[in-house]
Short mmCIF file of C-alpha atoms in Angstrom, two decimals:
data_model
loop_
_atom_site.label_atom_id
_atom_site.label_comp_id
_atom_site.label_asym_id
_atom_site.label_seq_id
_atom_site.Cartn_x
_atom_site.Cartn_y
_atom_site.Cartn_z
CA MET A 524 111.12 121.33 156.63
CA SER A 525 109.97 122.37 160.51
CA GLU A 526 106.78 122.33 161.44
CA LEU A 527 104.90 125.11 162.82
CA ALA A 528 102.03 124.24 165.57
CA SER A 529 98.93 126.03 166.17
CA ILE A 530 96.00 126.11 169.10
CA ALA A 531 93.60 124.78 166.01
CA GLY A 532 95.82 122.08 165.01
CA HIS A 533 96.00 123.81 161.35
CA LYS A 534 98.79 125.21 159.65
CA GLY A 535 97.74 128.29 157.58
CA LEU A 536 95.02 127.40 155.39
CA GLN A 537 95.75 123.64 155.12
CA PHE A 538 93.02 122.05 157.42
CA ASP A 539 93.66 118.64 159.99
CA GLU A 540 90.21 117.80 158.06
CA PRO A 541 88.29 115.12 160.32
CA LEU A 542 86.13 112.53 158.90
CA LEU A 543 82.24 113.60 158.45
CA PHE A 544 81.11 111.23 161.21
CA GLU A 545 83.34 113.06 163.65
CA MET A 546 81.57 116.40 162.85
CA ASP A 547 78.22 114.77 164.24
CA CYS A 548 76.12 117.08 166.02
CA PRO A 549 72.71 115.77 167.25
CA GLY A 550 69.74 118.18 166.21
CA ARG A 551 71.22 119.65 163.20
CA CYS A 552 70.53 119.15 159.86
CA GLY A 553 70.97 120.28 156.40
CA VAL A 554 67.43 120.12 154.95
CA ASP A 555 63.73 120.68 157.24
CA ILE A 556 61.13 118.18 155.50
CA GLU A 557 58.17 116.59 157.38
CA GLN A 558 57.87 113.42 158.46
CA PRO A 559 55.95 111.12 156.09
CA GLU A 560 52.15 110.17 157.26
CA ALA A 561 52.33 106.66 158.77
CA HIS A 562 52.20 104.09 156.02
CA ALA A 563 52.20 100.22 155.65
CA SER A 564 55.92 99.15 155.11
CA ARG A 565 56.24 96.23 152.47
CA LEU A 566 59.64 95.46 153.87
CA GLY A 567 58.27 92.93 156.66
CA GLY A 568 60.69 91.61 158.73
CA LEU A 569 63.80 93.69 156.62
CA ALA A 570 62.44 96.82 157.69
CA ARG A 571 65.44 99.01 159.28
CA LYS A 572 64.70 98.90 163.27
CA GLY A 573 67.11 101.92 164.12
CA ALA A 574 68.51 105.33 163.10
CA ILE A 575 70.33 105.11 159.71
CA GLY A 576 73.26 106.60 161.34
CA LEU A 577 74.20 109.35 159.04
CA ALA A 578 76.11 112.34 160.15
CA ARG A 579 74.14 115.61 161.37
CA VAL A 580 75.39 118.00 159.94
CA SER A 581 74.70 121.59 158.37
CA GLU A 582 74.74 122.31 154.49
CA PRO A 583 78.04 124.85 155.32
CA GLN A 584 79.70 121.98 157.21
CA VAL A 585 78.94 119.48 154.31
CA VAL A 586 80.27 121.93 151.37
CA ARG A 587 83.54 122.84 153.18
CA HIS A 588 83.88 119.16 154.45
CA PHE A 589 84.22 117.98 150.85
CA THR A 590 85.62 120.95 149.08
CA ARG A 591 88.76 120.79 151.91
CA LEU A 592 88.94 117.04 150.89
CA SER A 593 89.18 118.13 147.02
CA GLN A 594 91.53 120.13 148.08
CA GLN A 595 93.83 117.72 149.74
CA ASN A 596 94.21 115.92 145.97
CA PHE A 597 97.58 116.82 143.95
CA SER A 598 96.82 116.37 140.14
CA ILE A 599 98.26 117.44 137.00
CA ASP A 600 95.88 120.44 137.39
CA SER A 601 97.62 121.53 140.52
CA GLY A 602 101.16 120.84 139.64
CA PHE A 603 103.88 119.06 137.73
CA TYR A 604 103.61 115.41 138.19
CA PRO A 605 106.56 113.33 137.50
CA LEU A 606 104.68 110.33 137.27
CA GLY A 607 104.18 110.95 133.51
CA SER A 608 101.78 109.11 131.10
CA CYS A 609 101.51 105.94 133.15
CA THR A 610 99.34 107.37 135.98
CA MET A 611 98.78 111.09 134.82
CA LYS A 612 99.43 113.52 131.88
CA HIS A 613 97.41 116.57 130.72
CA ASN A 614 94.35 115.45 128.89
CA PRO A 615 92.33 118.02 126.70
CA ARG A 616 89.34 118.87 127.83
CA LEU A 617 87.91 118.95 123.83
CA ASN A 618 88.33 115.60 124.66
CA GLU A 619 85.95 115.29 127.85
CA LYS A 620 83.75 117.02 126.28
CA MET A 621 83.32 114.92 122.79
CA ALA A 622 83.10 112.40 125.18
CA ARG A 623 79.86 113.44 126.96
CA LEU A 624 78.01 114.36 123.95
CA PRO A 625 74.50 112.69 124.35
CA GLY A 626 74.69 110.47 121.52
CA PHE A 627 77.82 108.98 122.63
CA ALA A 628 77.56 108.81 126.44
CA ASP A 629 74.14 107.66 126.33
CA LEU A 630 74.67 104.83 124.19
CA HIS A 631 73.17 101.56 125.33
CA PRO A 632 74.74 98.24 124.24
CA LEU A 633 71.78 96.41 123.55
CA GLN A 634 70.64 99.15 120.83
CA PRO A 635 69.72 98.22 117.45
CA ILE A 636 72.39 98.58 114.71
CA ALA A 637 70.48 100.75 113.17
CA THR A 638 70.39 103.21 116.04
CA VAL A 639 74.49 103.44 116.42
CA GLN A 640 75.51 104.26 112.96
CA GLY A 641 77.16 106.99 114.12
CA ALA A 642 79.52 105.03 117.00
CA LEU A 643 80.17 102.41 114.99
CA GLU A 644 81.89 104.81 112.25
CA LEU A 645 83.70 106.25 114.85
CA MET A 646 84.91 102.75 116.10
CA ASP A 647 85.57 102.06 112.27
CA THR A 648 87.64 105.38 111.87
CA LEU A 649 89.74 104.85 115.07
CA ALA A 650 90.60 101.86 114.16
CA HIS A 651 92.02 102.76 110.77
CA TRP A 652 93.78 104.92 112.64
CA LEU A 653 95.29 102.51 114.86
CA LYS A 654 96.30 99.98 111.98
CA THR A 655 97.99 102.89 109.94
CA LEU A 656 99.97 104.22 112.84
CA THR A 657 101.09 100.96 113.94
CA GLY A 658 101.47 99.26 110.61
CA MET A 659 99.22 95.91 111.58
CA PRO A 660 96.31 94.90 109.49
CA ALA A 661 93.71 94.28 112.31
CA VAL A 662 92.86 95.62 115.74
CA ALA A 663 90.72 94.26 118.63
CA MET A 664 89.06 97.13 119.86
CA SER A 665 87.14 95.31 123.11
CA PRO A 666 90.01 94.81 125.57
CA GLY A 667 89.21 97.17 128.38
CA ALA A 668 92.71 97.83 130.00
CA GLY A 669 96.10 97.31 129.34
CA ALA A 670 96.54 93.79 130.75
CA HIS A 671 93.20 92.60 129.36
CA GLY A 672 94.87 93.40 126.07
CA GLU A 673 97.93 91.26 126.85
CA LEU A 674 95.31 88.35 127.40
CA CYS A 675 93.34 88.98 124.23
CA GLY A 676 96.90 88.83 122.17
CA LEU A 677 98.16 85.85 123.78
CA MET A 678 94.59 83.98 123.12
CA ALA A 679 94.99 84.97 119.45
CA MET A 680 98.55 83.49 119.71
CA ARG A 681 97.73 80.25 121.35
CA ALA A 682 94.67 79.68 118.80
CA CYS A 683 96.84 80.42 116.13
CA LEU A 684 99.51 77.75 116.88
CA GLU A 685 96.73 75.26 117.81
CA ALA A 686 95.07 75.83 114.47
CA ARG A 687 98.40 75.05 112.84
CA GLY A 688 98.58 71.82 114.86
CA ASP A 689 101.46 73.36 116.62
CA PRO A 690 100.34 73.69 120.71
CA ARG A 691 103.51 75.02 122.29
CA GLU A 692 103.92 76.03 126.38
CA VAL A 693 106.28 78.71 126.90
CA ILE A 694 106.69 82.34 126.77
CA LEU A 695 109.93 84.57 127.04
CA VAL A 696 110.03 87.40 128.87
CA PRO A 697 112.57 89.34 129.01
CA GLU A 698 113.45 91.29 132.96
CA SER A 699 113.09 94.61 131.47
CA ALA A 700 109.27 93.89 130.68
CA HIS A 701 106.12 94.82 132.60
CA GLY A 702 104.81 93.08 135.62
CA THR A 703 102.06 92.26 133.88
CA ASN A 704 103.60 90.34 130.99
CA PRO A 705 104.53 87.21 133.12
CA ALA A 706 101.59 87.15 134.99
CA THR A 707 99.38 87.42 132.34
CA ALA A 708 101.48 84.67 130.53
CA ALA A 709 100.66 82.32 133.31
CA PHE A 710 97.04 83.50 133.42
CA CYS A 711 96.83 82.33 129.92
CA GLY A 712 98.24 78.85 130.78
CA PHE A 713 101.66 79.32 129.44
CA SER A 714 104.95 78.56 131.43
CA VAL A 715 106.84 81.91 131.85
CA HIS A 716 110.73 81.75 131.27
CA ALA A 717 112.68 84.78 131.98
CA ILE A 718 115.58 86.60 129.88
CA PRO A 719 118.12 88.75 131.55
CA ALA A 720 118.82 92.08 130.65
CA ASP A 721 122.32 93.20 129.03
CA THR A 722 124.29 95.80 130.62
CA ARG A 723 122.31 98.48 128.37
CA GLY A 724 119.42 97.50 130.43
CA ARG A 725 118.34 95.89 126.83
CA LEU A 726 117.06 92.21 126.14
CA ASP A 727 120.14 90.02 126.07
CA MET A 728 120.20 88.42 122.49
CA ALA A 729 122.64 86.21 123.40
CA ALA A 730 120.22 84.68 126.19
CA LEU A 731 117.19 84.70 123.70
CA LYS A 732 118.68 82.74 120.89
CA ALA A 733 119.64 80.06 123.78
CA ALA A 734 116.24 79.62 125.19
CA LEU A 735 114.50 79.54 121.45
CA GLY A 736 113.28 75.98 120.59
CA PRO A 737 110.26 73.74 119.86
CA LYS A 738 108.46 74.56 122.77
CA VAL A 739 108.69 78.24 122.79
CA ALA A 740 105.11 79.93 121.98
CA GLY A 741 106.59 83.22 121.97
CA LEU A 742 108.09 86.30 123.03
CA MET A 743 106.40 89.23 125.28
CA ILE A 744 108.32 92.14 125.11
CA THR A 745 108.00 95.33 126.00
CA ASN A 746 109.32 98.33 123.73
CA PRO A 747 110.54 101.25 124.87
CA ASN A 748 111.01 98.85 127.89
CA THR A 749 110.40 99.65 131.36
CA CYS A 750 114.17 101.52 131.98
CA GLY A 751 112.83 103.64 129.74
CA LEU A 752 114.89 102.27 126.40
CA PHE A 753 114.40 101.25 123.13
CA GLU A 754 114.79 97.72 122.41
CA ASN A 755 116.54 98.25 119.24
CA ASP A 756 117.67 94.64 118.50
CA LEU A 757 113.61 93.70 118.35
CA ALA A 758 113.52 93.40 114.85
CA GLU A 759 116.19 90.77 114.68
CA ALA A 760 114.56 89.08 117.88
CA SER A 761 111.03 88.72 115.54
CA ARG A 762 113.19 87.39 112.94
CA LEU A 763 114.79 84.55 115.27
CA VAL A 764 111.49 84.04 116.88
CA HIS A 765 109.67 83.74 113.88
CA GLU A 766 112.47 81.08 112.47
CA ALA A 767 111.98 79.07 115.60
CA GLY A 768 108.16 78.91 114.86
CA GLY A 769 106.90 81.38 117.46
CA LEU A 770 105.15 84.75 117.60
CA VAL A 771 105.95 88.20 118.81
CA TYR A 772 103.87 90.05 121.46
CA CYS A 773 104.86 93.88 122.31
CA ASP A 774 103.49 95.79 125.22
CA GLY A 775 102.60 98.84 123.95
CA ALA A 776 101.94 100.68 127.35
CA ASN A 777 104.56 102.82 126.20
CA PHE A 778 103.58 103.38 122.60
CA ASN A 779 103.41 107.28 123.34
CA ALA A 780 107.36 107.54 123.25
CA ILE A 781 107.24 106.48 119.37
CA VAL A 782 104.23 106.73 117.88
CA GLY A 783 104.19 108.58 114.44
CA ARG A 784 107.82 107.62 114.27
CA VAL A 785 108.04 103.56 114.94
CA ARG A 786 105.79 101.36 113.38
CA PRO A 787 105.45 97.95 115.35
CA GLY A 788 104.59 95.95 112.34
CA ASP A 789 107.60 96.70 110.62
CA LEU A 790 109.94 95.06 113.97
CA GLY A 791 108.00 91.94 113.08
CA VAL A 792 105.55 92.27 115.94
CA ASP A 793 102.29 90.03 115.81
CA ALA A 794 100.38 91.52 118.46
CA MET A 795 100.73 94.62 120.38
CA HIS A 796 98.10 96.45 123.11
CA ILE A 797 97.79 99.73 122.92
CA ASN A 798 96.68 101.68 126.33
CA LEU A 799 94.64 104.35 124.52
CA HIS A 800 94.23 105.91 128.15
CA LYS A 801 97.73 106.49 128.24
CA THR A 802 98.86 107.67 124.61
CA PHE A 803 95.78 109.39 123.23
CA SER A 804 94.28 111.14 126.42
CA THR A 805 91.82 109.86 129.08
CA PRO A 806 92.86 110.16 132.85
CA HIS A 807 93.24 107.03 134.37
CA GLY A 808 94.97 107.57 137.86
CA GLY A 809 93.37 105.32 140.36
CA GLY A 810 93.08 102.45 138.38
CA GLY A 811 90.78 103.27 135.44
CA PRO A 812 89.00 103.71 133.51
CA GLY A 813 90.98 102.14 130.47
CA SER A 814 91.18 100.52 127.41
CA GLY A 815 93.50 98.30 125.92
CA THR A 816 92.87 97.64 122.30
CA VAL A 817 95.17 94.86 120.37
CA VAL A 818 96.82 95.16 116.87
CA LEU A 819 97.42 92.06 115.11
CA SER A 820 99.56 90.62 112.57
CA GLU A 821 98.18 89.10 109.18
CA ALA A 822 99.01 85.66 110.97
CA LEU A 823 96.79 86.46 113.84
CA ALA A 824 93.99 88.74 112.41
CA PRO A 825 91.60 85.55 111.82
CA TYR A 826 91.90 84.82 115.70
CA ALA A 827 90.72 88.39 116.75
CA PRO A 828 87.88 88.44 119.19
CA VAL A 829 84.16 89.42 118.46
CA PRO A 830 82.70 91.56 118.45
CA TYR A 831 83.79 93.48 115.91
CA VAL A 832 82.77 96.26 113.41
CA VAL A 833 82.62 95.47 109.53
CA HIS A 834 80.86 97.39 106.72
CA GLY A 835 77.31 95.93 105.79
CA LYS A 836 75.33 96.45 103.18
CA ASP A 837 72.78 99.02 104.69
CA GLY A 838 75.81 100.57 106.78
CA PHE A 839 77.98 99.68 109.81
CA ASP A 840 77.60 96.00 111.11
CA LEU A 841 78.69 93.88 114.29
CA VAL A 842 80.05 90.29 114.50
CA GLU A 843 79.21 89.35 117.25
CA GLY A 844 78.34 85.40 117.51
CA ILE A 845 80.99 82.46 116.89
CA GLY A 846 80.23 80.28 113.98
CA ALA A 847 80.60 80.85 110.21
CA GLU A 848 80.73 84.27 109.98
CA SER A 849 83.30 85.02 112.54
CA GLY A 850 85.36 82.58 111.23
CA GLU A 851 88.34 81.56 113.51
CA SER A 852 87.71 83.88 115.89
CA PHE A 853 88.70 82.46 119.85
CA GLY A 854 85.42 84.06 121.10
CA ARG A 855 84.53 86.79 123.07
CA ILE A 856 87.09 88.26 125.87
CA LYS A 857 84.51 91.07 126.95
CA GLY A 858 81.02 91.47 126.99
CA PHE A 859 80.31 94.24 124.92
CA HIS A 860 82.28 96.30 122.39
CA GLY A 861 84.79 98.12 124.52
CA GLN A 862 85.21 101.69 126.41
CA MET A 863 82.71 103.83 124.23
CA GLY A 864 84.15 106.92 126.54
CA MET A 865 87.83 106.07 125.73
CA PHE A 866 87.14 105.23 121.97
CA VAL A 867 85.84 108.89 122.03
CA ARG A 868 88.43 110.71 123.44
CA ALA A 869 91.18 108.94 121.47
CA LEU A 870 89.81 109.98 118.15
CA ALA A 871 89.77 113.61 119.36
CA TYR A 872 93.18 113.35 120.31
CA MET A 873 94.21 112.21 117.14
CA MET A 874 92.37 114.43 114.93
CA SER A 875 92.65 117.27 116.76
CA HIS A 876 96.86 117.11 116.55
CA GLY A 877 96.95 115.22 113.19
CA ALA A 878 99.59 112.91 112.07
CA ASP A 879 102.02 115.94 112.42
CA GLY A 880 100.78 116.55 115.86
CA LEU A 881 101.47 113.43 117.10
CA TRP A 882 104.99 113.06 115.61
CA GLN A 883 105.76 115.73 117.59
CA VAL A 884 104.18 114.82 120.55
CA SER A 885 106.23 111.82 121.05
CA GLY A 886 109.63 113.75 119.87
CA ASP A 887 108.33 116.28 122.78
CA ALA A 888 107.96 113.31 125.44
CA VAL A 889 111.30 112.01 124.41
CA LEU A 890 113.05 115.12 124.62
CA ASN A 891 111.84 116.33 127.85
CA ALA A 892 113.16 113.34 129.26
CA ASN A 893 116.20 113.27 127.88
CA TYR A 894 116.35 116.87 129.34
CA LEU A 895 115.94 115.95 132.98
CA LEU A 896 118.31 113.16 132.34
CA ALA A 897 120.87 115.65 131.14
CA ARG A 898 120.37 118.39 133.66
CA LEU A 899 120.21 115.88 136.81
CA LYS A 900 122.90 113.14 135.94
CA ASP A 901 125.80 115.09 137.61
CA VAL A 902 123.78 115.57 140.93
CA LEU A 903 121.64 111.99 140.64
CA SER A 904 123.20 108.73 139.65
CA PRO A 905 121.80 107.36 136.03
CA ALA A 906 120.75 103.55 135.77
CA TYR A 907 121.82 103.74 132.46
CA ASP A 908 123.53 105.60 129.66
CA GLY A 909 121.49 108.04 127.48
CA PRO A 910 119.98 108.94 125.59
CA CYS A 911 116.43 107.43 127.00
CA MET A 912 112.75 107.36 125.68
CA HIS A 913 110.04 109.01 127.46
CA GLU A 914 111.19 108.40 131.14
CA CYS A 915 114.72 108.16 132.40
CA VAL A 916 115.46 105.67 135.43
CA PHE A 917 118.19 106.98 138.55
CA ASP A 918 119.68 104.44 141.10
CA ASP A 919 120.24 105.28 144.62
CA ASP A 920 124.28 105.71 144.30
CA PHE A 921 123.81 109.12 144.66
CA LEU A 922 123.03 108.55 148.63
CA LYS A 923 125.42 105.89 149.19
CA GLY A 924 126.83 107.03 152.66
CA THR A 925 124.33 109.42 153.22
CA GLY A 926 121.65 107.37 155.44
CA ILE A 927 118.97 108.15 153.26
CA THR A 928 116.94 106.08 151.14
CA THR A 929 115.23 106.48 147.64
CA LEU A 930 111.61 106.78 149.72
CA ASP A 931 113.27 109.43 151.75
CA PHE A 932 114.44 111.77 148.98
CA VAL A 933 111.03 111.21 147.08
CA LYS A 934 109.31 112.21 150.56
CA ALA A 935 111.21 115.53 150.64
CA LEU A 936 110.26 116.22 147.10
CA ILE A 937 106.51 116.28 148.23
CA ASP A 938 107.38 118.98 151.05
CA GLN A 939 108.63 121.02 147.88
CA GLY A 940 105.30 120.82 146.18
CA TYR A 941 105.66 118.27 143.73
CA HIS A 942 103.91 114.61 143.31
CA ALA A 943 106.89 111.83 143.78
CA PRO A 944 107.85 109.73 140.70
CA THR A 945 107.74 106.27 140.61
CA ILE A 946 110.39 104.30 142.62
CA TYR A 947 111.94 101.04 143.37
CA PHE A 948 110.49 100.29 139.43
CA PRO A 949 111.80 98.72 137.39
CA LEU A 950 113.25 96.36 139.79
CA ILE A 951 116.28 95.49 138.02
CA VAL A 952 117.46 98.90 139.18
CA HIS A 953 118.35 98.85 142.70
CA GLY A 954 116.71 102.09 144.47
CA ALA A 955 115.32 102.88 141.43
CA MET A 956 113.62 106.48 140.56
CA LEU A 957 111.62 106.81 137.42
CA MET A 958 110.96 110.53 136.06
CA GLU A 959 108.55 110.60 133.32
CA PRO A 960 107.90 114.49 132.53
CA THR A 961 105.62 113.52 129.44
CA GLU A 962 105.26 115.93 126.42
CA SER A 963 103.15 118.84 127.66
CA GLU A 964 105.42 120.33 130.44
CA SER A 965 107.09 123.80 129.22
CA LYS A 966 111.04 124.08 129.92
CA GLU A 967 110.39 126.50 132.79
CA THR A 968 108.42 123.57 134.39
CA LEU A 969 111.25 121.30 134.17
CA ASP A 970 113.27 123.74 135.22
CA GLU A 971 111.99 124.58 138.38
CA TYR A 972 111.85 120.85 138.96
CA VAL A 973 115.51 120.42 138.30
CA ALA A 974 116.39 123.13 140.85
CA VAL A 975 114.77 121.87 143.40
CA VAL A 976 115.83 118.13 142.67
CA ARG A 977 119.63 119.31 142.68
CA ASP A 978 119.00 121.19 145.25
CA LEU A 979 117.90 118.09 147.85
CA ALA A 980 120.42 116.24 146.62
CA GLY A 981 122.94 118.61 147.61
CA ARG A 982 121.00 118.95 151.04
CA ALA A 983 121.39 114.92 151.12
CA THR A 984 125.22 114.77 150.59
CA ALA A 985 125.26 117.83 153.27
CA GLY A 986 124.07 115.50 155.96
CA GLU A 987 120.28 116.46 156.43
CA ALA A 988 119.59 113.00 156.86
CA GLU A 989 117.27 113.16 159.85
CA ALA A 990 115.25 116.05 157.95
CA PHE A 991 114.65 113.55 154.94
CA ARG A 992 113.49 111.13 157.01
CA GLN A 993 110.91 113.19 158.65
CA ALA A 994 109.35 114.46 155.38
CA PRO A 995 106.66 115.26 154.45
CA VAL A 996 106.03 117.67 156.78
CA HIS A 997 104.19 120.44 155.21
CA THR A 998 101.01 117.81 154.30
CA PRO A 999 97.37 117.07 155.81
CA ARG A 1000 99.01 113.77 156.84
CA ARG A 1001 102.60 113.06 157.84
CA ARG A 1002 104.68 109.76 156.48
CA MET A 1003 102.26 106.89 156.65
CA ASP A 1004 103.21 103.01 157.37
CA GLU A 1005 102.79 102.17 154.25
CA THR A 1006 103.88 98.64 154.69
CA ALA A 1007 101.00 98.37 157.31
CA ALA A 1008 98.79 100.45 154.88
CA ALA A 1009 98.84 97.55 152.29
CA ARG A 1010 98.64 94.62 154.45
CA LYS A 1011 96.48 95.95 157.34
CA PRO A 1012 94.09 98.65 155.85
CA VAL A 1013 91.94 100.01 158.32
CA LEU A 1014 89.08 100.73 156.12
CA THR A 1015 86.02 101.35 158.54
CA TRP A 1016 85.52 103.90 160.91
CA SER A 1017 83.70 103.41 164.56
CA PRO A 1018 83.13 106.04 166.63
CA GLU A 1019 85.02 106.01 170.34
CA PRO A 1020 82.69 104.56 173.33
CA PRO A 1021 81.00 107.28 175.27
CA ALA A 1022 83.15 108.02 178.18
CA THR A 1023 80.53 106.61 181.13
CA ARG A 1024 80.66 102.94 179.73
CA ALA A 1025 84.39 103.52 178.76
CA ALA A 1026 84.35 103.92 182.71
CA GLU A 1027 82.42 101.01 183.51
#
């Protein structure tokens, strides 16, 4: 992992790319247009007094600059991405083409109903698929992301409890749940009571039984959980919660591991959001876009938010207002009807795979994760005994005594041409390294990755600590101070003062 210096500051074809403003050259211009004739400004005192300050560069400079920047991105199109569906997985180009059809891409949420019948039919068909796959009788399509779906589900639960004259205040959240769960419960006005994980990394049933009582509004559990494990006591947990008068919310962000094989409704779940952008296509790395549709049990169906699609006399219709037509709906959680692009991609994904294909997808996702676990468990240290679901978790026991941290280890992985996996999550695993290969990766790709990880593990235990602490070295930028970047980000650029002024 040595670094080769050069006179130009470049290494091979990897450019040390400056900012566009640092390439500014007075007098240079990409276009040559005549100055406009004098005209009266209508901006009054708001007219700009000086130059706009754009970089003066030629067209080739601009093209090369942005092309080189684009080449510094690592993506699922560039190589293996063990961050998995949480951040980015293969998204068939066909789905992108469908989402860009003018009839879908150019829709406006205020169009007359008669002009959007095809879109409403698509939403109705997608809702049918989601209800069938989950065994739940109703679905709210409008939530715009996973955490938004959590809020929707909890608001439906609260509306249901209040309607039966039994308002409650406590939500139970296992330690193995997603971090958004307690945050959402608190945001919705509930108190949060944590339930520990047992030695298997799953919900501690004894702790759950002890926590249940008349103040408990419900359980908010993630399945498969953040440790990549299936909560195989969920049906019994649901029975206990219902018996105590509460309701069950399931975080379905990991639904891609069980889709086509397990119906959450059969496990006693009352509400569950589905990240369409994770389970059924749509890239969402970098924070969006997303869609957190929520399936609801018979008990919660009457409280679903508006708007929702219904079959009217003259085709499809929308129930949008609060009143007699919408019944006991808790109201509106989003301005309009949801993310149409996500709906199109999700349905295209479902229809192109079919029911048997979706069954195969979840099976392959689980198979690939267990393959990594089996091939690496003798050189890394698995946090829990297998089998796992769609992702496998290792702790940092294998690095004890080496002077190397989990962060050092994955930075070295970058130098080998692989994006780092999720690290230090889940929080209940010390020095966690969470690998999620997804269903679309081949055995050859996984074997190459395994060989690299095994080699790094050997070098770590052989005492190459300093090399790991310097990694990455084969990237446009060396290791960042991640704490400073998060807490003291520098988001603007200011030019260096002229030398003469600096001398003064």
